[in-house]
Amino acid sequence: MRRCIKLAKRGYGRVSPNPLVGAVIFDDDFNIISEGWHEKYGENHAERNAILKAKGDLKGKSIIVNLEPCSHYGKTPPCCDLIIEKGFKRVVAGMIDPNPKVAGEGIKRLKNAGIEVIVGILEDECRSLNKIFLKNQIKNEPYITIKTAATLDGKIAAKTGSSKWITDEVSRSEVQKLRNIYDAILTSSSTVIKDNPSLTCRLKKGRNPIRIILDTNLNTLKDSKVYNNDGTRVIVVVSDKISDKQIKNHAENAEFVKCPLKNGHIDIKKAVQILYEKGIKSILIESGGMLNKSFIEENLADDLIQFIAPKILGDKEAYNFVYGFNRNNISECNNLKIMSTKVLKNDIILYSVFEGK
Ligand code: AOF
Ligand code: ZN
C-alpha cells in the first residue's frame, strides 16, 4: 500500500478533480509483477494502467490499490469488470470510494465474482492522500489550506513590511511542491500590491496553479506579476459594485468574478462556492494575517501548513500570521490537531488540521 501511495503521488497536479490512485499487481510470493497509477485526468485509471503494463497471465494474481476499484462508466469503463475478466483472485483496497457512483458497489461486484476482497489497509494514509477528493465528494466544497512562513513568534513580516527571507531556500522549494498540488493559489490585493509575487510553480516537472486574487475594489495594478500572460488561468474576485467598464480596463487575460460583500469585504464563503463551481477543487492560501484570519473565522480552512524559521522577531508591531481575532480567553482559541512535522535544513514544517474538519 505504501508503494501504491507513492505511485499515486506521481499524479499530483495532473488528475484533479479525480483522485490520486496507484496500483500494484503481485503474486503469491509477493513478487511485484506490474504497477501503474492514474497519470492524467480523463485517462486510464491506476488499475487499468497496471494491468495493461503486465506481461503474462494475470489469473490467480492479486492487485492492491489505495482506492476501491470503480464500478461505473465515467470517462473510462469500470475497473472491476477488467479485474474480474483477468481472473484476479484477490483485491486489496485502501478505502471505499466516496464517489456516490461507486461507494461500495465495486467491492460488491468483485465479491460476487468470487474474488477475495480486503478493505481498509493503511486507511488513514489513504484518506489523507485523497483529502481533497474526499471533501469534494462529501461536501461539494473545495479543500482549503492556509500556508504560512513565520518566525518562532509567529511573525510573517517586520513592522517595516520586510518579509524576505524568513524561511530558507529549502523551505521555499517545499512551497513549490505545494503549488504543484493545489488547483489554485489564493491571495489578497494587499499581498499583490505589497510583495508583487508571481505565484508560479518553478518545479522542473511542475505546472502552474490557477491564480486567484481577492480584490474588492480592484486596487491591484494590471502590470502586477500575477497578471503575467503565461497561459495560466487568473481569476480576480471583485465586489459586485465594480462596473464592467472598470473590469474592461484591467488585466486582459484575467477572468473576473463579481461577488457580494460582507462588512465591506468579499464574502469569502460565497466566493469559495463560486470558485468551486468554476472547477477549483482545492485552494492554497498564500497571503497575510487578515485573509488568514477571515478564512479561519468563517470556518473555511481545512488545514494549516506552517513553515517555521528558528528566528525571533519580538516586535509587537510586527505582522502576525493571523491578525485581528481580539480574543481574551484561551477557551476562545481555535483548536487544531497536529498531524505531522517535517524537519528541513534550518526550518520545520508543522501540519495541523482544524478541529471539526
Ligand atoms: C480515477 N483514477 O485510478 C481511479 C478512479 O470519469 P472516470 O472514468 O475517470 O472516473 C472517475 C472516478 O473513478 C473517480 O471519481 C473515482 O470515483 C473512480 N476511481 N478514478 O480518476 C483512478 N481508480
Ligand atoms: Zn476505475
Short mmCIF file of C-alpha atoms and ligand atoms in Angstrom, two decimals:
data_model
loop_
_atom_site.label_atom_id
_atom_site.label_comp_id
_atom_site.label_asym_id
_atom_site.label_seq_id
_atom_site.Cartn_x
_atom_site.Cartn_y
_atom_site.Cartn_z
CA MET A 1 0.00 0.00 0.00
CA ARG A 2 2.89 2.35 0.73
CA ARG A 3 4.11 1.71 -2.81
CA CYS A 4 0.59 2.44 -4.16
CA ILE A 5 0.54 5.77 -2.29
CA LYS A 6 3.97 6.63 -3.66
CA LEU A 7 2.90 5.82 -7.21
CA ALA A 8 -0.36 7.74 -6.77
CA LYS A 9 1.59 10.91 -5.86
CA ARG A 10 3.06 10.94 -9.37
CA GLY A 11 -0.37 12.23 -10.41
CA TYR A 12 -0.10 15.42 -8.32
CA GLY A 13 -1.24 18.43 -10.31
CA ARG A 14 -2.49 16.32 -13.20
CA VAL A 15 -5.52 14.32 -12.10
CA SER A 16 -7.79 16.87 -10.37
CA PRO A 17 -10.78 16.62 -9.90
CA ASN A 18 -10.14 12.89 -9.86
CA PRO A 19 -8.40 11.05 -7.01
CA LEU A 20 -4.72 10.14 -6.73
CA VAL A 21 -4.51 6.40 -7.27
CA GLY A 22 -1.72 3.83 -7.52
CA ALA A 23 -2.00 0.09 -8.10
CA VAL A 24 0.43 -2.83 -7.73
CA ILE A 25 -0.06 -6.38 -9.05
CA PHE A 26 1.75 -9.16 -7.19
CA ASP A 27 1.91 -12.95 -6.99
CA ASP A 28 1.61 -15.33 -4.01
CA ASP A 29 5.30 -14.80 -3.15
CA PHE A 30 4.77 -11.03 -3.06
CA ASN A 31 6.85 -10.50 -6.20
CA ILE A 32 5.73 -7.33 -7.95
CA ILE A 33 4.52 -8.13 -11.45
CA SER A 34 3.38 -4.72 -12.53
CA GLU A 35 2.44 -1.27 -11.26
CA GLY A 36 0.51 1.71 -12.54
CA TRP A 37 -1.01 4.99 -11.45
CA HIS A 38 -3.64 7.42 -12.59
CA GLU A 39 -1.49 9.71 -14.70
CA LYS A 40 -3.83 12.29 -16.11
CA TYR A 41 -7.42 13.41 -15.71
CA GLY A 42 -9.75 11.63 -18.13
CA GLU A 43 -7.23 8.90 -18.91
CA ASN A 44 -6.87 5.30 -17.66
CA HIS A 45 -7.32 4.54 -14.01
CA ALA A 46 -4.41 3.14 -11.99
CA GLU A 47 -5.71 -0.45 -12.06
CA ARG A 48 -6.11 -0.43 -15.86
CA ASN A 49 -2.61 1.02 -16.32
CA ALA A 50 -1.08 -1.68 -14.08
CA ILE A 51 -3.00 -4.42 -15.91
CA LEU A 52 -2.07 -3.09 -19.36
CA LYS A 53 1.61 -2.95 -18.42
CA ALA A 54 1.71 -6.50 -17.01
CA LYS A 55 3.27 -9.26 -19.09
CA GLY A 56 1.82 -12.78 -18.95
CA ASP A 57 -1.33 -14.29 -17.48
CA LEU A 58 -2.84 -12.48 -14.51
CA LYS A 59 -5.06 -15.39 -13.45
CA GLY A 60 -4.74 -16.06 -9.70
CA LYS A 61 -2.74 -12.87 -9.06
CA SER A 62 -3.51 -10.12 -6.51
CA ILE A 63 -3.93 -6.40 -7.05
CA ILE A 64 -3.57 -3.74 -4.38
CA VAL A 65 -4.91 -0.23 -4.87
CA ASN A 66 -5.38 2.72 -2.50
CA LEU A 67 -9.00 3.30 -3.58
CA GLU A 68 -11.81 0.85 -4.23
CA PRO A 69 -11.85 -0.13 -7.94
CA CYS A 70 -14.64 1.67 -9.77
CA SER A 71 -17.85 0.04 -10.92
CA HIS A 72 -19.24 2.78 -13.16
CA TYR A 73 -18.82 4.07 -16.69
CA GLY A 74 -17.23 7.52 -16.47
CA LYS A 75 -14.57 8.69 -18.87
CA THR A 76 -13.31 5.11 -18.73
CA PRO A 77 -15.06 1.71 -18.30
CA PRO A 78 -15.34 0.05 -14.84
CA CYS A 79 -12.04 -1.23 -13.44
CA CYS A 80 -13.76 -4.01 -11.51
CA ASP A 81 -15.02 -5.55 -14.79
CA LEU A 82 -11.45 -5.69 -16.07
CA ILE A 83 -10.20 -7.20 -12.78
CA ILE A 84 -12.90 -9.90 -12.96
CA GLU A 85 -12.20 -10.56 -16.64
CA LYS A 86 -8.47 -11.06 -15.99
CA GLY A 87 -9.14 -13.69 -13.30
CA PHE A 88 -7.52 -11.99 -10.28
CA LYS A 89 -8.01 -13.96 -7.07
CA ARG A 90 -7.56 -11.11 -4.57
CA VAL A 91 -8.14 -7.37 -4.42
CA VAL A 92 -6.78 -5.24 -1.58
CA ALA A 93 -8.20 -1.70 -1.34
CA GLY A 94 -7.09 1.10 0.99
CA MET A 95 -10.51 2.66 1.32
CA ILE A 96 -14.05 2.73 -0.05
CA ASP A 97 -14.58 5.23 -2.87
CA PRO A 98 -16.69 8.16 -1.56
CA ASN A 99 -17.98 8.84 -5.09
CA PRO A 100 -21.72 8.00 -4.85
CA LYS A 101 -21.47 6.33 -8.27
CA VAL A 102 -19.14 3.74 -6.71
CA ALA A 103 -19.47 3.80 -2.86
CA GLY A 104 -19.02 0.09 -2.16
CA GLU A 105 -20.53 -1.13 -5.43
CA GLY A 106 -17.06 -2.02 -6.78
CA ILE A 107 -16.31 -4.17 -3.72
CA LYS A 108 -19.71 -5.87 -4.00
CA ARG A 109 -19.23 -6.71 -7.67
CA LEU A 110 -15.76 -8.16 -7.05
CA LYS A 111 -17.02 -10.29 -4.14
CA ASN A 112 -19.98 -11.52 -6.18
CA ALA A 113 -17.49 -12.69 -8.79
CA GLY A 114 -15.82 -14.85 -6.12
CA ILE A 115 -12.77 -12.62 -5.61
CA GLU A 116 -11.34 -12.24 -2.10
CA VAL A 117 -11.54 -8.56 -1.16
CA ILE A 118 -9.69 -6.90 1.72
CA VAL A 119 -10.54 -3.26 2.50
CA GLY A 120 -9.02 -0.72 4.90
CA ILE A 121 -5.25 -1.22 4.70
CA LEU A 122 -3.37 1.96 5.77
CA GLU A 123 -6.76 3.64 5.58
CA ASP A 124 -5.71 6.85 7.39
CA GLU A 125 -2.81 7.36 4.98
CA CYS A 126 -5.09 6.65 2.00
CA ARG A 127 -7.69 9.12 3.25
CA SER A 128 -5.07 11.76 3.86
CA LEU A 129 -3.63 11.22 0.35
CA ASN A 130 -7.07 11.93 -1.13
CA LYS A 131 -8.23 14.56 1.36
CA ILE A 132 -9.13 16.93 -1.48
CA PHE A 133 -11.18 14.32 -3.39
CA LEU A 134 -12.91 13.25 -0.17
CA LYS A 135 -14.01 16.77 0.76
CA ASN A 136 -15.16 17.47 -2.80
CA GLN A 137 -17.22 14.28 -2.96
CA ILE A 138 -18.74 14.54 0.52
CA LYS A 139 -19.30 18.30 0.88
CA ASN A 140 -19.14 19.70 -2.64
CA GLU A 141 -16.70 22.30 -1.39
CA PRO A 142 -13.06 23.00 -2.20
CA TYR A 143 -10.34 21.79 0.16
CA ILE A 144 -8.66 24.85 1.68
CA THR A 145 -5.16 25.03 3.17
CA ILE A 146 -3.54 28.06 4.75
CA LYS A 147 0.21 28.20 4.24
CA THR A 148 2.36 30.48 6.34
CA ALA A 149 6.07 31.19 6.71
CA ALA A 150 6.77 32.67 10.10
CA THR A 151 9.32 33.17 12.85
CA LEU A 152 9.13 31.20 16.10
CA ASP A 153 6.99 34.01 17.49
CA GLY A 154 4.53 33.76 14.61
CA LYS A 155 5.64 36.84 12.66
CA ILE A 156 5.37 36.91 8.88
CA ALA A 157 6.83 40.39 8.40
CA ALA A 158 8.55 43.12 10.40
CA LYS A 159 6.65 46.34 11.06
CA THR A 160 8.55 47.92 8.17
CA GLY A 161 6.88 45.35 5.92
CA SER A 162 10.12 43.44 5.29
CA SER A 163 9.40 39.72 4.96
CA LYS A 164 12.29 38.44 2.81
CA TRP A 165 13.63 35.88 3.69
CA ILE A 166 12.16 34.48 6.88
CA THR A 167 12.47 30.86 5.80
CA ASP A 168 15.41 29.40 3.86
CA GLU A 169 15.78 28.09 0.30
CA VAL A 170 14.87 24.52 1.29
CA SER A 171 11.56 25.72 2.71
CA ARG A 172 10.94 27.76 -0.38
CA SER A 173 11.45 24.75 -2.63
CA GLU A 174 8.94 22.82 -0.46
CA VAL A 175 6.46 25.61 -1.19
CA GLN A 176 7.00 24.96 -4.89
CA LYS A 177 5.95 21.35 -4.31
CA LEU A 178 2.76 22.56 -2.63
CA ARG A 179 1.97 24.87 -5.52
CA ASN A 180 2.09 21.84 -7.80
CA ILE A 181 -0.56 20.04 -5.73
CA TYR A 182 -3.37 22.56 -5.37
CA ASP A 183 -5.69 23.62 -8.19
CA ALA A 184 -5.26 27.25 -7.20
CA ILE A 185 -3.29 29.69 -5.06
CA LEU A 186 -5.37 32.42 -3.48
CA THR A 187 -4.07 35.75 -2.26
CA SER A 188 -5.31 39.24 -1.43
CA SER A 189 -4.92 42.51 -3.30
CA SER A 190 -2.75 43.83 -0.44
CA THR A 191 -0.27 40.97 -0.83
CA VAL A 192 -0.13 41.58 -4.59
CA ILE A 193 0.42 45.32 -4.03
CA LYS A 194 2.97 44.86 -1.22
CA ASP A 195 5.02 41.87 -2.43
CA ASN A 196 4.21 41.63 -6.17
CA PRO A 197 4.51 37.80 -6.10
CA SER A 198 4.37 35.72 -9.28
CA LEU A 199 2.67 32.70 -7.58
CA THR A 200 4.01 30.30 -10.20
CA CYS A 201 5.37 26.79 -9.72
CA ARG A 202 9.05 26.63 -10.56
CA LEU A 203 9.41 22.83 -10.24
CA LYS A 204 11.02 21.17 -13.26
CA LYS A 205 8.09 18.88 -13.94
CA GLY A 206 5.51 21.06 -12.20
CA ARG A 207 2.64 23.07 -13.53
CA ASN A 208 1.37 26.48 -12.54
CA PRO A 209 -1.63 26.62 -10.24
CA ILE A 210 -4.54 28.88 -11.14
CA ARG A 211 -4.01 32.31 -9.53
CA ILE A 212 -6.90 33.81 -7.59
CA ILE A 213 -6.78 37.37 -6.28
CA LEU A 214 -9.40 38.75 -3.91
CA ASP A 215 -9.53 42.39 -4.93
CA THR A 216 -12.72 44.01 -3.58
CA ASN A 217 -12.14 47.45 -5.08
CA LEU A 218 -9.89 46.43 -7.96
CA ASN A 219 -6.87 48.12 -6.44
CA THR A 220 -4.16 45.91 -7.95
CA LEU A 221 -2.10 47.27 -10.81
CA LYS A 222 -2.72 45.50 -14.06
CA ASP A 223 1.01 45.11 -14.67
CA SER A 224 1.46 43.13 -11.41
CA LYS A 225 3.34 39.84 -11.90
CA VAL A 226 0.23 37.74 -11.10
CA TYR A 227 -1.30 39.05 -14.35
CA ASN A 228 1.64 37.92 -16.50
CA ASN A 229 0.30 36.26 -19.59
CA ASP A 230 1.96 32.84 -19.14
CA GLY A 231 -1.00 30.71 -20.18
CA THR A 232 -2.16 30.22 -16.58
CA ARG A 233 -5.76 30.91 -15.62
CA VAL A 234 -6.06 34.02 -13.43
CA ILE A 235 -9.28 34.77 -11.56
CA VAL A 236 -9.93 38.12 -9.88
CA VAL A 237 -12.77 38.18 -7.37
CA VAL A 238 -14.17 41.70 -7.08
CA SER A 239 -17.09 43.43 -5.38
CA ASP A 240 -20.40 43.20 -7.23
CA LYS A 241 -20.33 47.01 -7.18
CA ILE A 242 -17.41 47.10 -9.62
CA SER A 243 -18.56 48.20 -13.07
CA ASP A 244 -17.99 46.30 -16.31
CA LYS A 245 -16.05 49.32 -17.55
CA GLN A 246 -13.58 49.07 -14.63
CA ILE A 247 -13.15 45.38 -15.37
CA LYS A 248 -12.60 46.04 -19.07
CA ASN A 249 -9.77 48.42 -18.26
CA HIS A 250 -7.99 45.90 -16.02
CA ALA A 251 -5.76 42.92 -16.85
CA GLU A 252 -6.82 41.45 -20.20
CA ASN A 253 -6.00 37.81 -19.62
CA ALA A 254 -7.80 37.54 -16.25
CA GLU A 255 -11.33 36.30 -15.59
CA PHE A 256 -13.39 38.48 -13.27
CA VAL A 257 -15.92 37.20 -10.78
CA LYS A 258 -18.31 39.61 -9.08
CA CYS A 259 -19.12 38.68 -5.53
CA PRO A 260 -21.39 40.19 -2.85
CA LEU A 261 -19.74 41.90 0.12
CA LYS A 262 -19.91 41.22 3.83
CA ASN A 263 -18.76 44.02 6.17
CA GLY A 264 -17.12 45.82 3.27
CA HIS A 265 -15.05 42.83 2.13
CA ILE A 266 -15.63 40.00 -0.35
CA ASP A 267 -17.95 37.45 1.23
CA ILE A 268 -15.39 34.65 1.17
CA LYS A 269 -17.93 31.92 1.85
CA LYS A 270 -19.81 32.91 -1.30
CA ALA A 271 -16.56 33.40 -3.23
CA VAL A 272 -15.36 29.91 -2.35
CA GLN A 273 -18.61 28.36 -3.57
CA ILE A 274 -18.49 30.35 -6.83
CA LEU A 275 -14.89 29.24 -7.33
CA TYR A 276 -15.83 25.61 -6.68
CA GLU A 277 -18.48 25.84 -9.37
CA LYS A 278 -15.79 27.19 -11.68
CA GLY A 279 -13.83 23.98 -11.18
CA ILE A 280 -11.50 24.98 -8.31
CA LYS A 281 -11.38 21.87 -6.12
CA SER A 282 -8.50 22.87 -3.87
CA ILE A 283 -7.08 26.21 -2.73
CA LEU A 284 -3.75 27.08 -1.13
CA ILE A 285 -3.92 30.43 0.63
CA GLU A 286 -0.66 32.36 0.49
CA SER A 287 -1.49 35.69 1.97
CA GLY A 288 -1.33 37.86 5.05
CA GLY A 289 -2.81 37.77 8.55
CA MET A 290 -6.10 39.45 7.65
CA LEU A 291 -7.12 36.95 4.99
CA ASN A 292 -5.87 34.02 7.07
CA LYS A 293 -7.99 35.27 9.95
CA SER A 294 -11.09 35.59 7.76
CA PHE A 295 -10.78 32.02 6.46
CA ILE A 296 -10.29 30.71 10.00
CA GLU A 297 -13.12 32.80 11.42
CA GLU A 298 -15.55 31.66 8.71
CA ASN A 299 -14.53 28.07 9.41
CA LEU A 300 -13.48 27.63 5.78
CA ALA A 301 -9.92 26.43 6.27
CA ASP A 302 -9.33 22.69 6.50
CA ASP A 303 -5.70 22.70 7.48
CA LEU A 304 -2.65 24.80 8.17
CA ILE A 305 0.85 24.26 6.82
CA GLN A 306 3.30 26.37 8.80
CA PHE A 307 6.88 26.84 7.77
CA ILE A 308 8.64 27.91 10.94
CA ALA A 309 12.07 29.51 10.92
CA PRO A 310 14.26 29.44 14.07
CA LYS A 311 14.17 33.23 14.42
CA ILE A 312 12.58 35.55 16.93
CA LEU A 313 11.50 38.98 15.78
CA GLY A 314 9.97 40.01 19.07
CA ASP A 315 8.32 43.24 17.99
CA LYS A 316 4.70 43.55 18.98
CA GLU A 317 4.06 45.77 15.98
CA ALA A 318 5.37 43.15 13.55
CA TYR A 319 2.78 41.28 11.47
CA ASN A 320 1.35 38.07 12.83
CA PHE A 321 0.32 35.21 10.52
CA VAL A 322 -3.19 35.60 11.84
CA TYR A 323 -4.43 39.03 12.71
CA GLY A 324 -7.44 40.51 14.41
CA PHE A 325 -9.36 37.94 16.40
CA ASN A 326 -9.39 40.07 19.56
CA ARG A 327 -9.99 37.13 21.84
CA ASN A 328 -9.47 37.45 25.55
CA ASN A 329 -9.55 33.90 26.78
CA ILE A 330 -7.70 30.72 25.99
CA SER A 331 -11.07 29.00 25.94
CA GLU A 332 -11.94 31.07 22.85
CA CYS A 333 -9.00 29.72 20.81
CA ASN A 334 -9.45 27.94 17.52
CA ASN A 335 -8.14 24.46 18.14
CA LEU A 336 -6.20 22.31 15.71
CA LYS A 337 -4.79 18.82 15.70
CA ILE A 338 -1.12 18.44 14.83
CA MET A 339 -0.84 15.73 12.19
CA SER A 340 2.89 15.72 11.43
CA THR A 341 6.12 17.65 11.39
CA LYS A 342 8.96 17.70 8.91
CA VAL A 343 12.42 18.91 9.82
CA LEU A 344 14.11 20.67 6.92
CA LYS A 345 17.61 22.18 6.77
CA ASN A 346 17.04 25.10 9.15
CA ASP A 347 13.26 25.31 9.35
CA ILE A 348 10.43 22.95 10.20
CA ILE A 349 7.02 22.33 8.68
CA LEU A 350 4.10 21.82 11.01
CA TYR A 351 0.96 20.28 9.51
CA SER A 352 -2.23 20.70 11.51
CA VAL A 353 -5.90 20.19 10.79
CA PHE A 354 -8.64 22.48 12.12
CA GLU A 355 -10.84 20.86 14.71
CA GLY A 356 -14.07 19.56 13.25
CA LYS A 357 -12.57 19.16 9.77
C1 AOF B 1 -9.53 7.92 -11.23
N1 AOF B 1 -8.39 7.20 -11.22
O1 AOF B 1 -7.25 5.39 -10.77
C2 AOF B 1 -9.48 5.50 -10.06
C3 AOF B 1 -10.67 6.27 -10.02
O2 AOF B 1 -14.54 9.61 -15.19
P1 AOF B 1 -13.63 8.49 -14.81
O3 AOF B 1 -13.91 7.25 -15.60
O4 AOF B 1 -12.17 8.84 -14.86
O5 AOF B 1 -13.99 8.08 -13.31
C4 AOF B 1 -13.59 8.86 -12.22
C5 AOF B 1 -13.99 8.17 -10.92
O6 AOF B 1 -13.50 6.84 -10.88
C6 AOF B 1 -13.44 8.84 -9.68
O7 AOF B 1 -14.29 9.86 -9.23
C7 AOF B 1 -13.38 7.70 -8.68
O8 AOF B 1 -14.64 7.55 -8.07
C8 AOF B 1 -13.16 6.45 -9.56
N2 AOF B 1 -11.79 5.84 -9.42
N3 AOF B 1 -10.63 7.47 -10.62
O9 AOF B 1 -9.54 9.01 -11.75
C9 AOF B 1 -8.31 6.00 -10.69
N4 AOF B 1 -9.40 4.29 -9.50
ZN ZN B 2 -11.56 2.73 -12.29
#
